[in-house]
Amino acid sequence: MDIPGSIFAAMLTPFSEDGSVAPEGIAPLVDYILSRGVHGLYAGGSSGEAMLQSVEERSIVLNELANVARDKCTLIAHVGAAATCDAVALAKLAGETGYHAVSAVPPYYYKHGFSQIADYYRAIAEASGLPLIIYNIPALSGTDIPTDQLLELMEDDRIAGVKFTAPDLFQFSQLRQRAPGNKFYFGTDEMFLGAAAMGSDGGIGSTYNLIGDVYVGIEKAVNAGDIETARKLQRKSGDLVKILLETGVLPGLKHALNRIGVPVGPCRRPFSPADPAALARLDAWMDSNGFV
Ligand code: MN9
């Protein structure tokens, strides 16, 4: 039940210009991400625009990624869905295709109580046979699972940890302290240093698609006690995120990757093309940060 590595890109999903999923774009994207030293891929989550895809499309993406990358790095499949049966179908697929772990946001749209959420997570763990990482991202999922409930969920041995995408470092450190046997990955890229300093098991984020080396470097610097280097790298991440918040994080990242010859296409509607003035600022940042 091991999940090797600690720094995982929340992988984007390549689309064609007509808006269809482009599985042929997965291999080049994986090669680029891994070339920057990242340890693995977290596929089919928010950064992968999974909530804009059918279960069939999500299955195509997970299958293709398994085929290209299973023997190269750690693979985590995000399988969360509004309906437990959809999450279970994807979890089963992940279990059968060589993923190391699954992850899921709480069931979304309807406001379910804790016992329903717990039932959903148990069903996913059961179906995949893999360690399950709860994806806590209250700003997007609409459900903020409180600390005590997260800890209760992790009493189940199959529930391995949490991908924590929120700014609350106090909650993050409480989880860390109170569940020493579980894994806690931080998902707010612009604050990764804070979490690493407080003792995270790693990070999983969208900007890791472009600058994964920055987060590998932050973790390394923190472990070596080199705070100056860690700060310098975190500032680089912060500068990029500042601009991405103006372009839209996913449209901006896709623009950047397309620009360096990693074809990922556009985001799916209702995402819209980014503001040209913001994209020009992103281009300028890239030019002054060693991207050709
Ligand atoms: O969990 C991502 N969160 C969201 C991952 O998509 C809301 C992060 O990687 C952010 O995109 C990143 C930029 O704000 O921190």
PDB file of N, CA and C and ligand atoms in Angstrom, residues 10 42 46-47 135-137 139-140 163-166 186-191 204-208 215 237 241-242 244-245 249-250 253, ligand 1:
ATOM      1  N   ALA A  10      -0.730  17.661 -10.626  1.00  0.00           N
ATOM      2  CA  ALA A  10      -2.175  17.489 -10.845  1.00  0.00           C
ATOM      3  C   ALA A  10      -2.388  17.694 -12.344  1.00  0.00           C
ATOM      4  N   TYR A  42      -0.996  12.957 -10.718  1.00  0.00           N
ATOM      5  CA  TYR A  42      -2.322  12.850 -10.113  1.00  0.00           C
ATOM      6  C   TYR A  42      -3.289  13.247 -11.221  1.00  0.00           C
ATOM      7  N   SER A  46      -9.345  18.299 -10.486  1.00  0.00           N
ATOM      8  CA  SER A  46      -9.806  19.629 -10.915  1.00  0.00           C
ATOM      9  C   SER A  46      -8.920  20.170 -12.028  1.00  0.00           C
ATOM     10  N   SER A  47      -7.603  20.010 -11.888  1.00  0.00           N
ATOM     11  CA  SER A  47      -6.703  20.523 -12.917  1.00  0.00           C
ATOM     12  C   SER A  47      -6.877  19.764 -14.226  1.00  0.00           C
ATOM     13  N   TYR A 135      -9.665  14.031  -1.152  1.00  0.00           N
ATOM     14  CA  TYR A 135      -9.288  15.320  -1.751  1.00  0.00           C
ATOM     15  C   TYR A 135     -10.158  16.401  -1.129  1.00  0.00           C
ATOM     16  N   ASN A 136      -9.571  17.130  -0.221  1.00  0.00           N
ATOM     17  CA  ASN A 136     -10.302  18.196   0.451  1.00  0.00           C
ATOM     18  C   ASN A 136     -10.003  19.527  -0.239  1.00  0.00           C
ATOM     19  N   ILE A 137     -10.967  20.027  -0.974  1.00  0.00           N
ATOM     20  CA  ILE A 137     -10.814  21.275  -1.715  1.00  0.00           C
ATOM     21  C   ILE A 137     -12.130  22.035  -1.603  1.00  0.00           C
ATOM     22  N   ALA A 139     -13.154  25.044  -1.528  1.00  0.00           N
ATOM     23  CA  ALA A 139     -13.514  26.188  -2.370  1.00  0.00           C
ATOM     24  C   ALA A 139     -14.183  25.728  -3.660  1.00  0.00           C
ATOM     25  N   LEU A 140     -13.827  24.576  -4.156  1.00  0.00           N
ATOM     26  CA  LEU A 140     -14.431  24.096  -5.407  1.00  0.00           C
ATOM     27  C   LEU A 140     -15.479  23.009  -5.177  1.00  0.00           C
ATOM     28  N   LYS A 163      -5.306  14.961   0.338  1.00  0.00           N
ATOM     29  CA  LYS A 163      -4.755  16.043  -0.494  1.00  0.00           C
ATOM     30  C   LYS A 163      -5.485  17.288  -0.022  1.00  0.00           C
ATOM     31  N   PHE A 164      -4.723  18.190   0.536  1.00  0.00           N
ATOM     32  CA  PHE A 164      -5.302  19.320   1.264  1.00  0.00           C
ATOM     33  C   PHE A 164      -5.126  20.594   0.437  1.00  0.00           C
ATOM     34  N   THR A 165      -6.193  21.020  -0.233  1.00  0.00           N
ATOM     35  CA  THR A 165      -6.118  22.242  -1.027  1.00  0.00           C
ATOM     36  C   THR A 165      -6.968  23.318  -0.379  1.00  0.00           C
ATOM     37  N   ALA A 166      -6.350  24.003   0.557  1.00  0.00           N
ATOM     38  CA  ALA A 166      -6.975  25.105   1.289  1.00  0.00           C
ATOM     39  C   ALA A 166      -5.814  25.897   1.876  1.00  0.00           C
ATOM     40  N   PHE A 186       0.004  18.753   0.286  1.00  0.00           N
ATOM     41  CA  PHE A 186      -0.522  20.115   0.241  1.00  0.00           C
ATOM     42  C   PHE A 186      -0.809  20.497  -1.200  1.00  0.00           C
ATOM     43  N   GLY A 187      -1.934  21.187  -1.409  1.00  0.00           N
ATOM     44  CA  GLY A 187      -2.352  21.480  -2.779  1.00  0.00           C
ATOM     45  C   GLY A 187      -2.480  22.947  -3.124  1.00  0.00           C
ATOM     46  N   THR A 188      -2.029  23.810  -2.231  1.00  0.00           N
ATOM     47  CA  THR A 188      -2.062  25.240  -2.564  1.00  0.00           C
ATOM     48  C   THR A 188      -0.628  25.637  -2.915  1.00  0.00           C
ATOM     49  N   ASP A 189      -0.346  25.631  -4.205  1.00  0.00           N
ATOM     50  CA  ASP A 189       1.041  25.700  -4.676  1.00  0.00           C
ATOM     51  C   ASP A 189       1.795  26.923  -4.141  1.00  0.00           C
ATOM     52  N   GLU A 190       1.082  28.059  -4.112  1.00  0.00           N
ATOM     53  CA  GLU A 190       1.721  29.317  -3.731  1.00  0.00           C
ATOM     54  C   GLU A 190       2.098  29.370  -2.247  1.00  0.00           C
ATOM     55  N   MET A 191       1.698  28.350  -1.472  1.00  0.00           N
ATOM     56  CA  MET A 191       2.039  28.277  -0.043  1.00  0.00           C
ATOM     57  C   MET A 191       2.720  26.968   0.306  1.00  0.00           C
ATOM     58  N   ILE A 204       0.816  18.310  -4.299  1.00  0.00           N
ATOM     59  CA  ILE A 204       0.153  17.922  -5.546  1.00  0.00           C
ATOM     60  C   ILE A 204      -0.510  19.179  -6.079  1.00  0.00           C
ATOM     61  N   GLY A 205      -0.111  19.657  -7.252  1.00  0.00           N
ATOM     62  CA  GLY A 205      -0.726  20.900  -7.703  1.00  0.00           C
ATOM     63  C   GLY A 205      -0.697  21.094  -9.199  1.00  0.00           C
ATOM     64  N   SER A 206      -1.450  22.096  -9.619  1.00  0.00           N
ATOM     65  CA  SER A 206      -1.617  22.373 -11.041  1.00  0.00           C
ATOM     66  C   SER A 206      -0.352  22.970 -11.659  1.00  0.00           C
ATOM     67  N   THR A 207       0.303  23.885 -10.928  1.00  0.00           N
ATOM     68  CA  THR A 207       1.463  24.543 -11.533  1.00  0.00           C
ATOM     69  C   THR A 207       2.660  23.588 -11.658  1.00  0.00           C
ATOM     70  N   TYR A 208       2.550  22.415 -11.028  1.00  0.00           N
ATOM     71  CA  TYR A 208       3.589  21.389 -11.153  1.00  0.00           C
ATOM     72  C   TYR A 208       3.657  20.866 -12.591  1.00  0.00           C
ATOM     73  N   TYR A 215       8.930  22.752  -6.934  1.00  0.00           N
ATOM     74  CA  TYR A 215       8.406  22.108  -5.716  1.00  0.00           C
ATOM     75  C   TYR A 215       9.325  20.986  -5.245  1.00  0.00           C
ATOM     76  N   SER A 237       7.292  30.481  -7.604  1.00  0.00           N
ATOM     77  CA  SER A 237       5.944  29.905  -7.726  1.00  0.00           C
ATOM     78  C   SER A 237       4.889  30.990  -7.517  1.00  0.00           C
ATOM     79  N   VAL A 241       1.894  32.120 -10.015  1.00  0.00           N
ATOM     80  CA  VAL A 241       0.485  31.994  -9.617  1.00  0.00           C
ATOM     81  C   VAL A 241      -0.218  33.346  -9.699  1.00  0.00           C
ATOM     82  N   LYS A 242       0.472  34.410  -9.308  1.00  0.00           N
ATOM     83  CA  LYS A 242      -0.107  35.763  -9.386  1.00  0.00           C
ATOM     84  C   LYS A 242      -0.602  36.040 -10.812  1.00  0.00           C
ATOM     85  N   LEU A 244      -1.161  33.698 -13.160  1.00  0.00           N
ATOM     86  CA  LEU A 244      -2.170  32.696 -13.543  1.00  0.00           C
ATOM     87  C   LEU A 244      -3.549  33.046 -12.997  1.00  0.00           C
ATOM     88  N   LEU A 245      -3.571  33.727 -11.871  1.00  0.00           N
ATOM     89  CA  LEU A 245      -4.881  34.129 -11.340  1.00  0.00           C
ATOM     90  C   LEU A 245      -5.523  35.174 -12.262  1.00  0.00           C
ATOM     91  N   VAL A 249      -6.181  29.957 -14.006  1.00  0.00           N
ATOM     92  CA  VAL A 249      -5.059  29.040 -13.771  1.00  0.00           C
ATOM     93  C   VAL A 249      -4.937  28.019 -14.903  1.00  0.00           C
ATOM     94  N   LEU A 250      -6.030  27.362 -15.253  1.00  0.00           N
ATOM     95  CA  LEU A 250      -5.934  26.292 -16.255  1.00  0.00           C
ATOM     96  C   LEU A 250      -5.717  26.839 -17.670  1.00  0.00           C
ATOM     97  N   LEU A 253      -2.029  27.926 -17.770  1.00  0.00           N
ATOM     98  CA  LEU A 253      -1.075  26.810 -17.826  1.00  0.00           C
ATOM     99  C   LEU A 253      -1.085  26.161 -19.206  1.00  0.00           C
TER     100      LEU A 253
HETATM  101  O1  MN9 B   1      -5.112  21.496  -5.923  1.00  0.00           O
HETATM  102  C1  MN9 B   1      -4.937  23.419  -7.354  1.00  0.00           C
HETATM  103  N1  MN9 B   1      -6.118  24.001  -6.827  1.00  0.00           N
HETATM  104  C2  MN9 B   1      -7.129  24.383  -7.588  1.00  0.00           C
HETATM  105  C3  MN9 B   1      -4.633  22.083  -6.811  1.00  0.00           C
HETATM  106  O2  MN9 B   1      -7.217  24.110  -8.770  1.00  0.00           O
HETATM  107  C4  MN9 B   1      -8.190  25.182  -6.928  1.00  0.00           C
HETATM  108  C5  MN9 B   1      -3.738  24.300  -7.065  1.00  0.00           C
HETATM  109  O3  MN9 B   1      -2.627  23.722  -7.659  1.00  0.00           O
HETATM  110  C6  MN9 B   1      -3.952  25.720  -7.572  1.00  0.00           C
HETATM  111  O4  MN9 B   1      -4.302  25.692  -8.928  1.00  0.00           O
HETATM  112  C7  MN9 B   1      -2.705  26.577  -7.388  1.00  0.00           C
HETATM  113  C8  MN9 B   1      -2.904  27.987  -7.917  1.00  0.00           C
HETATM  114  O5  MN9 B   1      -3.784  28.706  -7.096  1.00  0.00           O
HETATM  115  O6  MN9 B   1      -2.358  26.595  -6.065  1.00  0.00           O
END
